Amino acid sequence: MIGLFLKSLLGALAVLIIALLSRSKSFYIAGLVPLFPTFALIAHAIVAQERGMADLRTTALFGLWSLIPYAIYLLAVFWLSTRLTLWPTLLLATLGWLIAAGILLFAWMHFQPTP
C-alpha cells in the first residue's frame, strides 16, 4: 500500500512541475517533463521483478515502438494548432494517438514473435 502511495506521489510531483514550468519563461520545458521516465521506471521495475529480465527487454522494445503514436500526437498538435482552437486540436491529436496505438497493439500481438 505504501508503494502505491509513493507511486501516486511521483505522478503528482510530475503534474506540479509541469504546472510550474508552464508559467515560467522556459514554458517549453513543460513538454519535456512528461517524457521523464517516471512511469516507465515503475513499470520496468514491476515487470522485471514479477516476470524477469527477458520480459523487461520485451517491454523496453515495445516502449520504443510506442514512440510512434506519441510522435503522431505531437505532429498533430503542431499542425492543428495553427488551424483549430485548443480543444479540437487536442481531441483530434488524441484520436490520432488512439488510432496509432491501436494499430501498434494489433501489429505487436499478431507479428511479434513469442519467446
mmCIF file of C-alpha atoms in Angstrom:
data_model
loop_
_atom_site.group_PDB
_atom_site.id
_atom_site.type_symbol
_atom_site.label_atom_id
_atom_site.label_comp_id
_atom_site.label_asym_id
_atom_site.label_seq_id
_atom_site.Cartn_x
_atom_site.Cartn_y
_atom_site.Cartn_z
ATOM 1 C CA MET A 1 0.000 0.000 0.000
ATOM 2 C CA ILE A 2 2.848 2.391 0.788
ATOM 3 C CA GLY A 3 4.392 1.593 -2.593
ATOM 4 C CA LEU A 4 1.180 2.630 -4.336
ATOM 5 C CA PHE A 5 1.107 5.865 -2.360
ATOM 6 C CA LEU A 6 4.713 6.653 -3.309
ATOM 7 C CA LYS A 7 3.956 5.966 -6.973
ATOM 8 C CA SER A 8 0.985 8.337 -6.876
ATOM 9 C CA LEU A 9 3.224 10.987 -5.296
ATOM 10 C CA LEU A 10 5.606 10.691 -8.264
ATOM 11 C CA GLY A 11 2.724 11.380 -10.646
ATOM 12 C CA ALA A 12 1.530 14.337 -8.591
ATOM 13 C CA LEU A 13 5.068 15.731 -8.499
ATOM 14 C CA ALA A 14 5.289 15.495 -12.302
ATOM 15 C CA VAL A 15 1.998 17.423 -12.661
ATOM 16 C CA LEU A 16 3.221 20.087 -10.234
ATOM 17 C CA ILE A 17 6.494 20.512 -12.135
ATOM 18 C CA ILE A 18 4.604 20.804 -15.442
ATOM 19 C CA ALA A 19 2.271 23.455 -13.965
ATOM 20 C CA LEU A 20 5.168 25.484 -12.583
ATOM 21 C CA LEU A 21 7.218 25.265 -15.779
ATOM 22 C CA SER A 22 4.259 26.258 -17.947
ATOM 23 C CA ARG A 23 4.163 29.588 -16.102
ATOM 24 C CA SER A 24 7.884 30.276 -16.492
ATOM 25 C CA LYS A 25 9.908 31.911 -19.275
ATOM 26 C CA SER A 26 11.040 28.418 -20.218
ATOM 27 C CA PHE A 27 7.449 27.148 -20.658
ATOM 28 C CA TYR A 28 8.510 24.785 -23.465
ATOM 29 C CA ILE A 29 10.402 22.634 -20.944
ATOM 30 C CA ALA A 30 6.970 21.559 -19.664
ATOM 31 C CA GLY A 31 6.841 19.388 -22.798
ATOM 32 C CA LEU A 32 9.958 17.527 -21.663
ATOM 33 C CA VAL A 33 8.704 16.610 -18.190
ATOM 34 C CA PRO A 34 6.129 14.023 -19.364
ATOM 35 C CA LEU A 35 8.968 12.273 -21.158
ATOM 36 C CA PHE A 36 10.879 11.742 -17.911
ATOM 37 C CA PRO A 37 10.513 8.005 -17.429
ATOM 38 C CA THR A 38 8.630 8.214 -14.112
ATOM 39 C CA PHE A 39 6.020 5.653 -15.061
ATOM 40 C CA ALA A 40 8.427 3.676 -17.230
ATOM 41 C CA LEU A 41 10.703 3.243 -14.196
ATOM 42 C CA ILE A 42 7.774 1.937 -12.177
ATOM 43 C CA ALA A 43 6.574 -0.344 -14.988
ATOM 44 C CA HIS A 44 10.062 -1.665 -15.700
ATOM 45 C CA ALA A 45 10.758 -2.391 -12.043
ATOM 46 C CA ILE A 46 7.458 -4.265 -11.683
ATOM 47 C CA VAL A 47 7.889 -6.238 -14.930
ATOM 48 C CA ALA A 48 11.478 -7.213 -14.069
ATOM 49 C CA GLN A 49 10.568 -8.249 -10.527
ATOM 50 C CA GLU A 50 7.466 -10.197 -11.499
ATOM 51 C CA ARG A 51 8.412 -11.583 -14.913
ATOM 52 C CA GLY A 52 12.190 -11.393 -15.270
ATOM 53 C CA MET A 53 14.778 -9.641 -17.393
ATOM 54 C CA ALA A 54 13.740 -11.187 -20.733
ATOM 55 C CA ASP A 55 10.266 -9.715 -20.359
ATOM 56 C CA LEU A 56 11.825 -6.415 -19.305
ATOM 57 C CA ARG A 57 13.681 -6.337 -22.639
ATOM 58 C CA THR A 58 10.419 -7.054 -24.490
ATOM 59 C CA THR A 59 8.713 -4.265 -22.545
ATOM 60 C CA ALA A 60 11.530 -1.859 -23.432
ATOM 61 C CA LEU A 61 11.296 -2.794 -27.119
ATOM 62 C CA PHE A 62 7.543 -2.229 -27.103
ATOM 63 C CA GLY A 63 8.209 1.109 -25.393
ATOM 64 C CA LEU A 64 10.439 2.110 -28.293
ATOM 65 C CA TRP A 65 7.695 1.277 -30.769
ATOM 66 C CA SER A 66 5.198 3.229 -28.629
ATOM 67 C CA LEU A 67 7.080 6.402 -29.511
ATOM 68 C CA ILE A 68 5.342 6.289 -32.911
ATOM 69 C CA PRO A 69 1.832 7.040 -31.555
ATOM 70 C CA TYR A 70 3.306 9.769 -29.358
ATOM 71 C CA ALA A 71 5.085 11.309 -32.351
ATOM 72 C CA ILE A 72 1.807 11.237 -34.290
ATOM 73 C CA TYR A 73 0.106 13.015 -31.386
ATOM 74 C CA LEU A 74 2.794 15.712 -31.260
ATOM 75 C CA LEU A 75 2.799 16.212 -35.028
ATOM 76 C CA ALA A 76 -0.994 16.556 -34.982
ATOM 77 C CA VAL A 77 -0.847 19.130 -32.163
ATOM 78 C CA PHE A 78 1.858 21.059 -34.007
ATOM 79 C CA TRP A 79 -0.027 21.074 -37.316
ATOM 80 C CA LEU A 80 -3.585 21.506 -35.999
ATOM 81 C CA SER A 81 -2.718 24.260 -33.516
ATOM 82 C CA THR A 82 -2.432 26.753 -36.377
ATOM 83 C CA ARG A 83 -5.775 25.713 -37.830
ATOM 84 C CA LEU A 84 -8.093 24.955 -34.893
ATOM 85 C CA THR A 85 -8.775 26.087 -31.350
ATOM 86 C CA LEU A 86 -7.331 24.267 -28.339
ATOM 87 C CA TRP A 87 -9.939 21.588 -27.643
ATOM 88 C CA PRO A 88 -10.498 20.385 -31.212
ATOM 89 C CA THR A 89 -6.714 20.300 -31.646
ATOM 90 C CA LEU A 90 -6.229 18.162 -28.542
ATOM 91 C CA LEU A 91 -9.225 15.963 -29.340
ATOM 92 C CA LEU A 92 -8.054 15.201 -32.884
ATOM 93 C CA ALA A 93 -4.455 14.701 -31.781
ATOM 94 C CA THR A 94 -5.635 12.272 -29.100
ATOM 95 C CA LEU A 95 -7.751 10.466 -31.675
ATOM 96 C CA GLY A 96 -4.631 10.156 -33.835
ATOM 97 C CA TRP A 97 -2.754 8.709 -30.858
ATOM 98 C CA LEU A 98 -5.575 6.219 -30.157
ATOM 99 C CA ILE A 99 -5.667 5.032 -33.768
ATOM 100 C CA ALA A 100 -1.880 4.713 -33.975
ATOM 101 C CA ALA A 101 -1.757 2.925 -30.597
ATOM 102 C CA GLY A 102 -4.500 0.535 -31.729
ATOM 103 C CA ILE A 103 -2.590 -0.268 -34.908
ATOM 104 C CA LEU A 104 0.587 -0.762 -32.888
ATOM 105 C CA LEU A 105 -1.136 -3.146 -30.464
ATOM 106 C CA PHE A 106 -2.713 -5.101 -33.305
ATOM 107 C CA ALA A 107 0.600 -5.394 -35.134
ATOM 108 C CA TRP A 108 2.505 -6.304 -31.970
ATOM 109 C CA MET A 109 0.061 -9.056 -30.992
ATOM 110 C CA HIS A 110 -0.005 -10.547 -34.495
ATOM 111 C CA PHE A 111 3.578 -10.178 -35.657
ATOM 112 C CA GLN A 112 5.774 -10.138 -32.528
ATOM 113 C CA PRO A 113 7.488 -13.495 -32.160
ATOM 114 C CA THR A 114 6.686 -15.118 -28.838
ATOM 115 C CA PRO A 115 9.691 -16.181 -26.764
#
